């Protein structure tokens, strides 16, 4: 079993809305693919975003381009999980 290697958070001061900000924060997975990470668990506290990520076909959400990019990136991993984690 491999050990946990790192955590990452991105802080953005300005944004259009909460959903867009959450989606952009997930783009941090690009950093991990560039560093050679093979297994990734991406946890986020936005239930709407995790729901949207599971149904990309025919979706016209403002965050669809980001989610589609994430979907392309997750193919680079041997193991990828995108999970909702409550802050409470």
Coordinates of N, CA and C in Angstrom, one line a residue:
X1 N 0.8 -1.2 0.0 CA 0.0 0.0 0.0 C 0.9 1.2 0.0
X2 N 0.5 2.2 -0.9 CA 1.3 3.4 -1.0 C 0.9 4.4 0.1
X3 N 1.8 5.3 0.5 CA 1.4 6.3 1.4 C 0.9 7.5 0.8
X4 N 0.1 8.3 1.5 CA -0.4 9.6 1.1 C 0.8 10.5 0.7
X5 N 0.8 11.1 -0.4 CA 2.0 11.9 -0.8 C 1.8 13.4 -0.6
X6 N 0.7 14.0 -1.0 CA 0.5 15.4 -0.8 C -0.9 15.9 -0.9
X7 N -1.1 17.1 -0.5 CA -2.4 17.7 -0.6 C -2.2 19.1 -1.3
X8 N -3.2 19.6 -1.9 CA -3.1 20.8 -2.6 C -4.4 21.6 -2.5
X9 N -4.3 22.9 -2.3 CA -5.5 23.8 -2.2 C -5.1 25.0 -3.1
X10 N -6.1 25.5 -3.7 CA -5.9 26.7 -4.5 C -6.9 27.8 -4.0
X11 N -6.4 29.0 -3.8 CA -7.2 30.1 -3.3 C -7.4 31.1 -4.4
X12 N -8.6 31.4 -4.7 CA -8.8 32.5 -5.8 C -9.6 33.6 -5.1
X13 N -9.2 34.8 -5.4 CA -9.9 35.9 -4.7 C -11.1 36.3 -5.5
X14 N -11.1 36.3 -6.8 CA -12.3 36.8 -7.6 C -12.8 35.6 -8.4
X15 N -14.1 35.6 -8.6 CA -14.7 34.6 -9.4 C -16.1 34.9 -9.8
X16 N -16.7 34.2 -10.8 CA -18.0 34.5 -11.3 C -19.1 34.1 -10.2
X17 N -18.9 32.8 -9.8 CA -19.9 32.3 -8.8 C -19.2 31.1 -8.1
X18 N -19.9 30.6 -7.1 CA -19.3 29.5 -6.3 C -19.0 28.2 -7.1
X19 N -20.0 27.8 -7.9 CA -19.8 26.6 -8.7 C -18.6 26.7 -9.7
X20 N -18.5 27.8 -10.3 CA -17.3 28.0 -11.2 C -16.0 28.0 -10.4
X21 N -16.0 28.6 -9.3 CA -14.8 28.6 -8.4 C -14.4 27.2 -8.0
X22 N -15.4 26.4 -7.6 CA -15.2 25.0 -7.2 C -14.6 24.2 -8.4
X23 N -15.2 24.4 -9.6 CA -14.7 23.7 -10.7 C -13.3 24.1 -11.1
X24 N -13.0 25.4 -11.0 CA -11.6 25.8 -11.3 C -10.6 25.3 -10.3
X25 N -11.0 25.1 -9.1 CA -10.1 24.6 -8.1 C -9.7 23.1 -8.4
X26 N -10.6 22.4 -9.0 CA -10.4 21.0 -9.4 C -9.3 20.9 -10.5
X27 N -9.1 22.0 -11.2 CA -8.1 22.0 -12.3 C -6.7 21.7 -11.7
X28 N -6.5 21.8 -10.4 CA -5.3 21.5 -9.8 C -4.8 20.1 -10.1
X29 N -5.7 19.2 -10.6 CA -5.3 17.9 -10.9 C -4.3 17.9 -12.1
X30 N -4.3 19.0 -12.9 CA -3.3 19.1 -13.9 C -1.9 19.1 -13.4
X31 N -1.7 19.7 -12.2 CA -0.4 19.8 -11.6 C 0.1 18.4 -11.2
X32 N -0.8 17.5 -10.8 CA -0.5 16.1 -10.4 C -0.1 15.3 -11.6
X33 N -0.8 15.5 -12.7 CA -0.4 14.7 -13.9 C 0.9 15.1 -14.4
X34 N 1.2 16.4 -14.3 CA 2.6 16.9 -14.8 C 3.7 16.4 -13.9
X35 N 3.4 16.0 -12.6 CA 4.4 15.5 -11.7 C 4.5 14.0 -11.7
X36 N 3.7 13.3 -12.5 CA 3.8 11.9 -12.7 C 2.9 11.1 -11.7
X37 N 2.0 11.7 -11.1 CA 1.1 11.0 -10.1 C 0.2 10.0 -10.9
X38 N 0.1 8.8 -10.4 CA -0.7 7.7 -11.1 C -2.0 7.5 -10.4
X39 N -2.2 7.8 -9.2 CA -3.4 7.5 -8.4 C -3.8 8.8 -7.7
X40 N -5.1 9.2 -7.9 CA -5.6 10.5 -7.3 C -6.9 10.3 -6.7
X41 N -7.1 10.9 -5.6 CA -8.4 11.0 -5.0 C -8.7 12.5 -4.9
X42 N -9.7 13.0 -5.6 CA -10.0 14.5 -5.6 C -11.3 14.6 -4.8
X43 N -11.1 15.3 -3.6 CA -12.3 15.5 -2.7 C -12.7 17.0 -2.8
X44 N -14.0 17.2 -2.9 CA -14.5 18.6 -3.0 C -15.8 18.7 -2.1
X45 N -16.1 19.8 -1.6 CA -17.2 20.0 -0.8 C -18.4 20.6 -1.5
X46 N -18.5 20.4 -2.8 CA -19.6 20.9 -3.6 C -20.4 19.7 -4.3
X47 N -21.5 19.3 -3.6 CA -22.3 18.2 -4.1 C -22.8 18.4 -5.5
X48 N -23.2 19.6 -5.9 CA -23.7 19.9 -7.2 C -22.6 19.5 -8.3
X49 N -21.4 19.9 -8.0 CA -20.3 19.7 -8.9 C -20.0 18.2 -9.1
X50 N -20.0 17.4 -8.0 CA -19.8 16.0 -8.2 C -20.9 15.4 -9.0
X51 N -22.1 15.9 -8.8 CA -23.3 15.3 -9.5 C -23.2 15.7 -11.0
X52 N -22.8 16.9 -11.3 CA -22.6 17.3 -12.7 C -21.5 16.5 -13.4
X53 N -20.4 16.1 -12.7 CA -19.3 15.4 -13.3 C -19.7 14.0 -13.7
X54 N -20.7 13.5 -13.1 CA -21.2 12.1 -13.5 C -22.1 12.0 -14.7
X55 N -22.5 13.2 -15.2 CA -23.4 13.2 -16.3 C -23.0 14.3 -17.3
X56 N -22.0 14.1 -18.1 CA -21.5 15.1 -19.0 C -22.2 15.2 -20.3
X57 N -22.8 14.1 -20.8 CA -23.5 14.1 -22.1 C -24.6 15.1 -22.1
X58 N -24.6 15.9 -23.1 CA -25.7 16.9 -23.3 C -25.8 18.0 -22.3
X59 N -24.8 18.1 -21.5 CA -24.8 19.1 -20.4 C -24.4 20.5 -20.9
X60 N -25.1 21.5 -20.5 CA -24.8 22.9 -21.0 C -24.6 23.8 -19.8
X61 N -24.0 23.2 -18.7 CA -23.6 24.0 -17.5 C -22.5 24.9 -17.8
X62 N -22.4 26.0 -17.1 CA -21.3 26.9 -17.3 C -19.9 26.3 -16.9
X63 N -19.9 25.2 -16.2 CA -18.7 24.5 -15.8 C -18.4 23.3 -16.7
X64 N -19.2 23.0 -17.7 CA -19.0 21.9 -18.5 C -17.6 21.8 -19.2
X65 N -17.1 22.9 -19.7 CA -15.7 22.8 -20.3 C -14.7 22.4 -19.2
X66 N -14.8 22.8 -18.0 CA -13.8 22.4 -17.0 C -14.0 21.0 -16.7
X67 N -15.3 20.5 -16.5 CA -15.5 19.1 -16.2 C -15.1 18.2 -17.3
X68 N -15.2 18.6 -18.6 CA -14.8 17.8 -19.7 C -13.3 17.7 -19.7
X69 N -12.6 18.8 -19.4 CA -11.1 18.8 -19.3 C -10.7 17.8 -18.2
X70 N -11.4 17.9 -17.1 CA -11.1 16.9 -16.0 C -11.2 15.5 -16.4
X71 N -12.3 15.2 -17.2 CA -12.6 13.9 -17.7 C -11.4 13.4 -18.6
X72 N -10.9 14.3 -19.4 CA -9.8 13.9 -20.2 C -8.5 13.7 -19.4
X73 N -8.3 14.5 -18.4 CA -7.1 14.3 -17.5 C -7.2 13.0 -16.7
X74 N -8.4 12.6 -16.2 CA -8.5 11.5 -15.4 C -8.1 10.2 -16.1
X75 N -8.1 10.2 -17.4 CA -7.6 9.0 -18.2 C -6.1 8.8 -18.0
X76 N -5.4 9.8 -17.6 CA -3.9 9.6 -17.4 C -3.6 8.9 -16.1
X77 N -4.6 8.7 -15.2 CA -4.4 8.0 -13.9 C -4.8 6.5 -14.0
X78 N -4.1 5.7 -13.3 CA -4.5 4.3 -13.2 C -5.6 4.1 -12.2
X79 N -5.8 5.1 -11.3 CA -6.9 5.0 -10.3 C -7.3 6.5 -10.0
X80 N -8.5 6.8 -10.3 CA -9.0 8.2 -10.1 C -10.4 8.2 -9.4
X81 N -10.5 8.9 -8.3 CA -11.8 9.0 -7.6 C -12.1 10.5 -7.4
X82 N -13.3 10.9 -7.7 CA -13.8 12.3 -7.5 C -15.0 12.2 -6.5
X83 N -14.7 12.7 -5.3 CA -15.7 12.4 -4.2 C -16.2 13.7 -3.6
X84 N -17.4 13.7 -3.1 CA -18.0 14.7 -2.3 C -17.6 14.5 -0.8
X85 N -17.1 15.5 -0.2 CA -16.7 15.4 1.2 C -17.3 16.6 2.0
X86 N -18.2 16.3 2.9 CA -18.8 17.3 3.7 C -17.9 18.0 4.6
X87 N -18.0 19.3 4.8 CA -17.1 20.0 5.7 C -17.6 20.0 7.1
X88 N -18.9 19.5 7.3 CA -19.5 19.5 8.6 C -19.2 18.2 9.3

